[in-house]
Short mmCIF file of C-alpha atoms and ligand atoms in Angstrom, two decimals:
data_model
loop_
_atom_site.label_atom_id
_atom_site.label_comp_id
_atom_site.label_asym_id
_atom_site.label_seq_id
_atom_site.Cartn_x
_atom_site.Cartn_y
_atom_site.Cartn_z
CA UNK W 10 7.40 -17.94 -23.76
CA UNK W 11 8.10 -17.54 -20.06
CA UNK W 12 9.68 -20.49 -18.22
CA UNK W 13 6.79 -20.38 -15.74
CA UNK W 14 4.33 -20.98 -18.58
CA UNK W 15 5.50 -24.60 -18.66
CA UNK W 16 3.40 -26.97 -16.58
CA UNK W 17 5.42 -29.64 -14.76
CA UNK W 18 3.98 -33.16 -14.49
CA UNK W 19 2.10 -32.78 -11.24
CA UNK W 20 0.18 -36.02 -11.63
CA UNK W 21 3.34 -38.15 -11.63
CA UNK W 22 4.64 -36.06 -8.77
CA UNK W 23 1.48 -37.08 -6.87
CA UNK W 24 0.72 -33.49 -5.90
CA UNK W 25 -2.21 -33.35 -3.48
CA UNK W 26 -3.49 -30.29 -5.33
CA UNK W 27 -3.93 -32.31 -8.55
CA UNK W 28 -5.05 -35.70 -7.19
CA UNK W 29 -8.57 -36.43 -8.39
CA UNK W 30 -9.46 -38.73 -5.48
CA UNK W 31 -8.42 -36.14 -2.93
CA UNK W 32 -10.15 -33.40 -4.93
CA UNK W 33 -13.42 -35.33 -5.16
CA UNK W 34 -13.32 -36.01 -1.43
CA UNK W 35 -13.24 -32.24 -0.91
CA UNK W 36 -15.35 -30.98 -3.79
CA UNK W 37 -17.58 -33.88 -4.89
CA UNK W 38 -17.57 -34.95 -8.55
CA UNK W 39 -15.65 -32.64 -10.85
CA UNK W 40 -15.18 -32.61 -14.65
CA UNK W 41 -12.08 -34.36 -16.04
CA UNK W 42 -10.49 -31.09 -17.18
CA UNK W 43 -10.49 -29.51 -13.71
CA UNK W 44 -8.23 -26.55 -12.84
CA UNK W 45 -7.11 -26.74 -9.20
CA UNK W 46 -6.81 -23.30 -7.57
CA UNK W 47 -7.32 -24.39 -3.98
CA UNK W 48 -4.47 -25.59 -1.69
CA UNK W 49 -1.61 -23.04 -1.45
CA UNK W 50 0.83 -24.89 -3.66
CA UNK W 51 2.30 -23.49 -6.91
CA UNK W 52 2.55 -25.24 -10.28
CA UNK W 53 6.10 -24.13 -11.05
CA UNK W 54 9.23 -26.18 -11.45
CA UNK W 55 11.67 -25.57 -8.62
CA UNK W 56 14.72 -23.31 -9.11
CA UNK W 57 17.42 -25.16 -11.11
CA UNK W 58 19.86 -24.51 -8.26
CA UNK W 59 17.66 -26.54 -5.94
CA UNK W 60 17.40 -29.37 -8.43
CA UNK W 61 21.19 -29.48 -8.67
CA UNK W 62 21.61 -29.41 -4.89
CA UNK W 63 19.18 -32.33 -4.46
CA UNK W 64 20.79 -34.29 -7.31
CA UNK W 65 24.21 -33.82 -5.77
CA UNK W 66 22.90 -35.19 -2.47
CA UNK W 67 21.44 -38.23 -4.24
CA UNK W 68 24.64 -38.81 -6.20
CA UNK W 69 26.59 -39.11 -2.95
CA UNK W 70 24.60 -42.32 -2.55
CA UNK W 71 23.79 -42.25 1.18
CA UNK W 72 20.92 -40.63 3.07
CA UNK W 73 21.92 -41.25 6.67
CA UNK W 74 20.95 -39.14 9.67
CA UNK W 75 22.19 -35.61 9.47
CA UNK W 76 22.32 -32.62 11.84
CA UNK W 77 21.72 -28.86 11.73
CA UNK W 78 25.07 -27.88 10.28
CA UNK W 79 26.37 -24.35 10.23
CA UNK W 80 25.47 -23.60 6.59
CA UNK W 81 21.79 -23.81 7.56
CA UNK W 82 22.12 -21.14 10.28
CA UNK W 83 24.29 -18.96 8.03
CA UNK W 84 21.73 -19.18 5.22
CA UNK W 85 18.86 -18.19 7.54
CA UNK W 86 20.85 -15.31 9.07
CA UNK W 87 21.94 -13.98 5.66
CA UNK W 88 18.41 -14.25 4.32
CA UNK W 89 17.05 -12.14 7.15
CA UNK W 90 19.82 -9.60 6.84
CA UNK W 91 19.61 -9.22 3.06
CA UNK W 92 15.91 -9.71 2.35
CA UNK W 93 14.28 -8.41 5.52
CA UNK W 94 16.87 -6.04 6.96
CA UNK W 95 17.07 -7.76 10.34
CA UNK W 96 20.00 -9.15 12.30
CA UNK W 97 19.26 -12.63 13.62
CA UNK W 98 21.55 -14.47 16.00
CA UNK W 99 22.35 -18.10 15.40
CA UNK W 100 21.08 -19.19 18.82
CA UNK W 101 17.64 -17.78 18.11
CA UNK W 102 17.02 -20.22 15.22
CA UNK W 103 15.41 -23.62 15.79
CA UNK W 104 14.63 -26.02 13.01
CA UNK W 105 11.29 -27.84 12.94
CA UNK W 106 9.11 -29.96 10.70
CA UNK W 107 6.82 -27.45 8.98
CA UNK W 108 5.20 -24.23 10.15
CA UNK W 109 1.87 -25.87 10.85
CA UNK W 110 3.34 -28.55 13.08
CA UNK W 111 5.44 -25.86 14.77
CA UNK W 112 2.24 -24.01 15.67
CA UNK W 113 0.86 -27.23 17.14
CA UNK W 114 3.98 -27.62 19.29
CA UNK W 115 3.79 -23.98 20.33
CA UNK W 116 0.27 -24.45 21.61
CA UNK W 117 1.42 -27.57 23.49
CA UNK W 118 4.43 -25.76 24.92
CA UNK W 119 2.69 -22.62 26.15
CA UNK W 120 -0.99 -23.42 26.77
CA UNK W 121 -2.63 -25.60 29.37
CA UNK W 122 -6.02 -27.16 28.71
CA UNK W 123 -8.68 -24.45 29.21
CA UNK W 124 -6.32 -21.55 28.46
CA UNK W 125 -6.72 -19.62 25.26
CA UNK W 126 -5.09 -18.32 22.10
CA UNK W 127 -6.16 -15.31 20.06
CA UNK W 128 -6.27 -14.87 16.29
CA UNK W 129 -7.72 -12.47 13.75
CA UNK W 130 -10.39 -13.92 11.52
CA UNK W 131 -10.80 -14.91 8.77
CA UNK W 132 -7.51 -16.79 8.91
CA UNK W 133 -5.59 -19.84 7.71
CA UNK W 134 -7.61 -22.55 9.44
CA UNK W 135 -4.73 -24.67 10.88
CA UNK W 136 -4.28 -21.82 13.40
CA UNK W 137 -7.66 -22.76 14.75
CA UNK W 138 -7.27 -26.51 14.56
CA UNK W 139 -3.83 -26.38 16.24
CA UNK W 140 -5.58 -24.93 19.30
CA UNK W 141 -8.74 -27.00 19.00
CA UNK W 142 -6.77 -30.26 18.90
CA UNK W 143 -5.05 -29.35 22.17
CA UNK W 144 -8.39 -28.42 23.76
CA UNK W 145 -7.29 -24.84 24.07
CA UNK W 146 -9.94 -22.12 23.77
CA UNK W 147 -9.84 -19.82 20.75
CA UNK W 148 -10.66 -16.13 20.87
CA UNK W 149 -11.41 -14.50 17.53
CA UNK W 150 -10.81 -10.86 16.74
CA UNK W 151 -12.63 -10.37 13.47
CA UNK W 152 -10.93 -8.10 10.93
CA UNK W 153 -12.85 -5.00 9.96
CA UNK W 154 -13.57 -4.53 6.30
CA UNK W 155 -13.15 -0.87 5.34
CA UNK W 156 -13.17 0.21 1.69
CA UNK W 157 -12.50 -3.35 0.53
CA UNK W 158 -9.41 -3.82 2.74
CA UNK W 159 -9.00 -5.51 6.12
CA UNK W 160 -8.07 -3.62 9.29
CA UNK W 161 -7.36 -4.90 12.78
CA UNK W 162 -10.00 -3.93 15.32
CA UNK W 163 -7.55 -2.61 17.89
CA UNK W 164 -10.19 -1.58 20.42
CA UNK W 165 -11.58 -5.09 20.49
CA UNK W 166 -8.08 -6.60 20.48
CA UNK W 167 -7.12 -4.54 23.51
CA UNK W 168 -10.17 -5.59 25.48
CA UNK W 169 -9.83 -9.28 24.46
CA UNK W 170 -6.18 -9.33 25.54
CA UNK W 171 -7.03 -7.70 28.87
CA UNK W 172 -10.06 -9.89 29.52
CA UNK W 173 -8.90 -13.33 28.33
CA UNK W 174 -5.12 -13.06 28.81
CA UNK W 175 -4.40 -15.38 25.88
CA UNK W 176 -1.06 -17.16 26.04
CA UNK W 177 -0.44 -16.77 22.31
CA UNK W 178 -1.61 -14.35 19.63
CA UNK W 179 -1.36 -16.30 16.36
CA UNK W 180 -0.73 -13.52 13.89
CA UNK W 181 -0.59 -14.13 10.16
CA UNK W 182 1.71 -11.63 8.43
CA UNK W 183 1.23 -11.15 5.52
CA UNK W 184 -2.30 -12.30 6.04
CA UNK W 185 -3.71 -15.47 4.53
CA UNK W 186 -6.38 -15.50 3.03
CA UNK W 187 -6.39 -11.82 2.02
CA UNK W 188 -2.74 -11.07 1.16
CA UNK W 189 -2.89 -7.96 3.36
CA UNK W 190 0.47 -6.55 4.49
CA UNK W 191 0.34 -4.97 7.95
CA UNK W 192 1.87 -1.50 8.20
CA UNK W 193 4.71 -0.67 10.57
CA UNK W 194 2.27 1.24 12.80
CA UNK W 195 -0.09 -1.73 12.94
CA UNK W 196 2.79 -4.09 13.75
CA UNK W 197 4.02 -1.77 16.49
CA UNK W 198 0.58 -1.58 18.05
CA UNK W 199 0.16 -5.36 17.93
CA UNK W 200 3.55 -5.81 19.60
CA UNK W 201 2.81 -3.15 22.23
CA UNK W 202 -0.51 -4.69 23.20
CA UNK W 203 1.02 -8.18 23.42
CA UNK W 204 3.84 -6.89 25.61
CA UNK W 205 1.48 -5.08 27.94
CA UNK W 206 -0.69 -8.16 28.38
CA UNK W 207 2.08 -10.70 28.64
CA UNK W 208 0.88 -12.50 25.52
CA UNK W 209 3.44 -14.11 23.23
CA UNK W 210 3.18 -12.79 19.69
CA UNK W 211 3.49 -15.70 17.23
CA UNK W 212 4.13 -14.12 13.83
CA UNK W 213 3.64 -16.56 10.96
CA UNK W 214 5.57 -14.98 8.08
CA UNK W 215 5.50 -17.79 5.52
CA UNK W 216 3.88 -15.52 2.92
CA UNK W 217 6.41 -12.70 3.15
CA UNK W 218 8.59 -13.83 0.22
CA UNK W 219 6.09 -12.76 -2.44
CA UNK W 220 5.56 -9.06 -1.84
CA UNK W 221 3.65 -7.17 -4.55
CA UNK W 222 2.79 -3.94 -2.82
CA UNK W 223 5.19 -3.37 0.05
CA UNK W 224 6.97 -2.59 2.13
CA UNK W 225 6.64 -5.66 4.30
CA UNK W 226 7.83 -5.34 7.92
CA UNK W 227 9.01 -8.46 9.67
CA UNK W 228 8.01 -8.63 13.34
CA UNK W 229 11.72 -9.03 14.00
CA UNK W 230 12.32 -5.53 12.67
CA UNK W 231 10.36 -3.85 15.48
CA UNK W 232 12.55 -1.89 17.88
CA UNK W 233 10.59 -3.23 20.81
CA UNK W 234 8.66 -6.45 21.05
CA UNK W 235 11.34 -9.06 20.46
CA UNK W 236 11.19 -10.13 24.09
CA UNK W 237 7.87 -11.87 23.62
CA UNK W 238 8.09 -12.75 19.94
CA UNK W 239 8.12 -16.12 18.24
CA UNK W 240 8.57 -15.92 14.50
CA UNK W 241 7.65 -19.01 12.51
CA UNK W 242 8.42 -19.36 8.85
CA UNK W 243 9.85 -21.51 6.07
CA UNK W 244 10.82 -21.17 2.41
CA UNK W 245 7.83 -23.38 1.61
CA UNK W 246 5.48 -20.74 0.18
CA UNK W 247 8.18 -18.63 -1.46
CA UNK W 248 9.89 -21.52 -3.23
CA UNK W 249 7.05 -24.07 -3.17
CA UNK W 250 8.84 -26.57 -0.95
CA UNK W 251 5.92 -27.65 1.25
CA UNK W 252 6.62 -31.32 0.63
CA UNK W 253 9.98 -31.02 2.39
CA UNK W 254 8.15 -30.53 5.69
CA UNK W 255 10.96 -28.35 6.99
CA UNK W 256 10.73 -24.94 8.66
CA UNK W 257 12.20 -23.00 11.53
CA UNK W 258 11.40 -20.57 14.31
CA UNK W 259 13.29 -17.49 15.47
CA UNK W 260 12.93 -16.74 19.18
CA UNK W 261 15.13 -13.98 20.61
CA UNK W 262 14.04 -14.53 24.24
CA UNK W 263 16.13 -17.33 25.79
CA UNK W 264 13.53 -18.39 28.35
CA UNK W 265 10.73 -18.68 25.80
CA UNK W 266 13.11 -20.46 23.43
CA UNK W 267 14.15 -22.99 26.08
CA UNK W 268 10.53 -23.77 26.93
CA UNK W 269 9.74 -24.34 23.26
CA UNK W 270 12.83 -26.43 22.62
CA UNK W 271 11.94 -28.66 25.56
CA UNK W 272 8.62 -29.41 23.88
CA UNK W 273 10.36 -30.21 20.59
CA UNK W 274 12.81 -32.50 22.36
CA UNK W 275 9.95 -34.27 24.16
CA UNK W 276 8.65 -35.09 20.69
CA UNK W 277 12.04 -35.89 19.21
CA UNK W 278 11.90 -32.98 16.76
CA UNK W 279 15.63 -32.59 16.67
CA UNK W 280 17.53 -33.63 13.55
CA UNK W 281 16.54 -32.41 10.10
CA UNK W 282 15.38 -34.23 7.01
CA UNK W 283 18.41 -34.53 4.69
CA UNK W 284 16.62 -32.85 1.77
CA UNK W 285 14.84 -30.33 3.98
CA UNK W 286 18.00 -28.69 5.19
CA UNK W 287 19.56 -28.77 1.71
CA UNK W 288 16.38 -27.14 0.40
CA UNK W 289 16.51 -24.25 2.85
CA UNK W 290 20.17 -23.56 2.09
CA UNK W 291 19.89 -23.82 -1.70
CA UNK W 292 16.72 -21.71 -1.75
CA UNK W 293 18.09 -18.92 0.42
CA UNK W 294 21.66 -18.91 -0.84
CA UNK W 295 21.32 -19.66 -4.55
CA UNK W 296 17.76 -19.10 -5.73
CA UNK W 297 17.11 -15.40 -5.21
CA UNK W 298 16.86 -14.58 -8.95
CA UNK W 299 14.31 -17.40 -9.37
CA UNK W 300 12.24 -15.99 -6.50
CA UNK W 301 12.24 -12.50 -8.04
CA UNK W 302 11.20 -13.94 -11.40
CA UNK W 303 8.40 -16.12 -10.02
CA UNK W 304 7.06 -13.24 -7.91
CA UNK W 305 6.94 -11.05 -11.03
CA UNK W 306 5.05 -13.79 -12.88
CA UNK W 307 2.54 -14.12 -10.02
CA UNK W 308 2.09 -10.34 -10.01
CA UNK W 309 1.27 -10.42 -13.73
CA UNK W 310 -1.18 -13.27 -13.10
CA UNK W 311 -2.86 -11.16 -10.45
CA UNK W 312 -3.05 -8.09 -12.72
CA UNK W 313 -4.53 -10.22 -15.48
CA UNK W 314 -7.03 -11.78 -13.06
CA UNK W 315 -8.04 -8.45 -11.53
CA UNK W 316 -8.46 -6.65 -14.89
CA UNK W 317 -10.42 -9.52 -16.42
CA UNK W 318 -12.82 -9.57 -13.47
CA UNK W 319 -13.23 -5.79 -13.47
CA UNK W 320 -14.14 -5.81 -17.17
CA UNK W 321 -16.09 -9.03 -17.57
CA UNK W 322 -17.32 -10.31 -14.20
CA UNK W 323 -18.01 -7.04 -12.35
CA UNK W 324 -20.19 -8.72 -9.74
CA UNK W 325 -16.93 -10.10 -8.27
CA UNK W 326 -14.51 -7.87 -6.38
CA UNK W 327 -10.86 -8.75 -5.88
CA UNK W 328 -9.20 -7.54 -2.69
CA UNK W 329 -5.78 -5.99 -3.39
CA UNK W 330 -3.33 -8.92 -3.23
CA UNK W 331 -0.41 -7.15 -1.57
CA UNK W 332 1.51 -10.38 -0.92
CA UNK W 333 1.33 -14.14 -1.63
CA UNK W 334 -0.27 -15.85 -4.64
CA UNK W 335 -3.76 -16.17 -3.16
CA UNK W 336 -6.51 -13.82 -4.34
CA UNK W 337 -9.42 -13.12 -1.99
CA UNK W 338 -12.56 -12.47 -3.99
CA UNK W 339 -15.87 -11.02 -2.78
CA UNK W 340 -18.67 -13.01 -4.45
CA UNK W 341 -21.65 -11.43 -2.70
CA UNK W 342 -22.62 -9.68 -5.96
CA UNK W 343 -23.41 -13.07 -7.52
CA UNK W 344 -26.27 -13.74 -5.10
CA UNK W 345 -24.59 -17.01 -4.07
CA UNK W 346 -22.96 -17.72 -0.74
CA UNK W 347 -19.33 -18.87 -0.59
CA UNK W 348 -20.09 -22.56 -0.49
CA UNK W 349 -22.61 -22.35 -3.31
CA UNK W 350 -20.16 -20.37 -5.46
CA UNK W 351 -17.27 -22.76 -4.79
CA UNK W 352 -19.53 -25.77 -5.40
CA UNK W 353 -20.92 -24.34 -8.67
CA UNK W 354 -17.41 -23.54 -9.92
CA UNK W 355 -16.18 -27.03 -9.02
CA UNK W 356 -19.05 -29.15 -10.31
CA UNK W 357 -20.04 -27.14 -13.39
CA UNK W 358 -16.73 -25.57 -14.46
CA UNK W 359 -14.06 -27.72 -12.80
CA UNK W 360 -12.54 -24.59 -11.25
CA UNK W 361 -11.49 -25.57 -7.74
CA UNK W 362 -11.31 -22.69 -5.29
CA UNK W 363 -11.55 -22.47 -1.50
CA UNK W 364 -14.82 -21.34 0.00
CA UNK W 365 -14.30 -18.39 2.35
CA UNK W 366 -16.02 -20.42 5.05
CA UNK W 367 -12.87 -22.57 5.35
CA UNK W 368 -11.08 -19.72 7.09
CA UNK W 369 -12.43 -20.17 10.62
CA UNK W 370 -15.04 -17.35 10.58
CA UNK W 371 -15.61 -14.06 8.85
CA UNK W 372 -14.88 -15.41 5.36
CA UNK W 373 -18.53 -15.65 4.34
CA UNK W 374 -19.09 -13.99 0.96
CA UNK W 375 -15.57 -14.75 -0.30
CA UNK W 376 -13.68 -17.36 -2.25
CA UNK W 377 -9.89 -17.74 -2.30
CA UNK W 378 -8.28 -18.35 -5.68
CA UNK W 379 -4.73 -19.68 -5.99
CA UNK W 380 -2.94 -17.80 -8.78
CA UNK W 381 0.32 -19.75 -8.45
CA UNK W 382 -0.16 -21.46 -11.78
CA UNK W 383 0.39 -20.99 -15.51
CA UNK W 384 -1.22 -17.91 -17.05
CA UNK W 385 -3.10 -20.20 -19.45
CA UNK W 386 -4.79 -21.86 -16.47
CA UNK W 387 -5.73 -18.48 -15.00
CA UNK W 388 -7.18 -17.39 -18.36
CA UNK W 389 -9.16 -20.60 -18.83
CA UNK W 390 -10.43 -20.49 -15.23
CA UNK W 391 -11.61 -16.89 -15.72
CA UNK W 392 -13.47 -17.78 -18.92
CA UNK W 393 -15.22 -20.60 -17.10
CA UNK W 394 -16.01 -18.39 -14.09
CA UNK W 395 -17.49 -15.86 -16.47
CA UNK W 396 -19.76 -18.52 -17.97
CA UNK W 397 -20.92 -19.61 -14.50
CA UNK W 398 -21.58 -16.13 -13.16
CA UNK W 399 -22.87 -14.56 -16.40
CA UNK W 400 -24.89 -17.44 -17.91
CA UNK W 401 -27.20 -15.11 -19.80
CA UNK W 402 -24.34 -13.63 -21.79
CA UNK W 403 -23.32 -17.07 -23.13
C1 PLP U 528 -0.23 -18.81 6.98
C2 PLP U 528 0.37 -20.14 6.65
N1 PLP U 528 1.20 -20.73 7.53
C3 PLP U 528 1.78 -21.91 7.26
C4 PLP U 528 1.53 -22.58 6.08
C5 PLP U 528 2.20 -23.87 5.83
O1 PLP U 528 3.57 -23.70 5.99
P1 PLP U 528 4.54 -24.96 6.06
O2 PLP U 528 4.57 -25.58 4.71
O3 PLP U 528 5.86 -24.42 6.47
O4 PLP U 528 3.95 -25.88 7.11
C6 PLP U 528 0.65 -22.02 5.15
C7 PLP U 528 0.30 -22.72 3.91
O5 PLP U 528 -0.55 -22.37 3.17
C8 PLP U 528 0.07 -20.76 5.44
O6 PLP U 528 -0.75 -20.16 4.56
#
């Protein structure tokens, strides 16, 4: 038996993903034996090295205010050098309280009311709400679907950048919800167009730690383009540490960095959470074998999921999941729309997936299925999906 086959007690942990009240607020009434495959949170026990690091902190007996000590910067720099082949300078790194809140602060720091940000759609919906909440206009460049894979519409992107002069291009890489990895050529073109239009490229790379079909190219690895780049990321998706609410940005340009740091200081986002900083260090410095093992397990989940659907639920189509643990599934062959499919799965089968309509726009006809769980859950969910979509065969 694989260690990731063991389900930790997520009810006692009070995981949002597993809380029935929260679930029923989102999905309506669901059967008692529900299988949550919605929010991007994984059902795996943390690396033992992290557990030890946290226990050591607790055993010291005090949780007073701390600061961004050097081990944090060293861990982030080494991680980028070893895992992503990029040299990061210590000064470029700024700690913050989660990637999503960082995006909110970025919008506040760089956009005035009435200005705009650009994003590809469908996309992780906090990109949209971060702008909406600041009363900043959103421009959507819808991804083109070609042969079951997403492509950036560069002609449209170029004209939107020239016409609207967005302050920020919120760019999800690898892409959530589809798991698409952008090629080096695509990354270069994105960076070139941003540079030419004086738009800051905000690359959200939280999903880059689970790569199934690489290579992945960090925006930091581009020869040109660092001058107007803000990279935001965290170990939260890779190591499932979302509850630590800790992340960081990497901003090579000193002027852009100073403007952003001023906004953080205005909001007193300065000193880290004691466990957050320990989590980043222990994940990056000590938990690499765990990450490789969990990624391999997720990959096997995906292969199992994809093969099962191909054989037994052929009216569904799974987009190649090149990164992450989130499968993007075309459900148009079922005759249902996304919301109907997600609602039927939730109420009749207790399988909780995200409707594609949650991803700003362009996700109609899809559901997103979180495969960061035990294989037994994936198998059971597939059997139930099969019964919902193929009722005549059962
Ligand atoms: C693209 C993307 N960015 C950010 C986050 C959240 O990151 P964090 O936990 O660092 O706020 C998620 C979570 O699903 C995500 O998919």
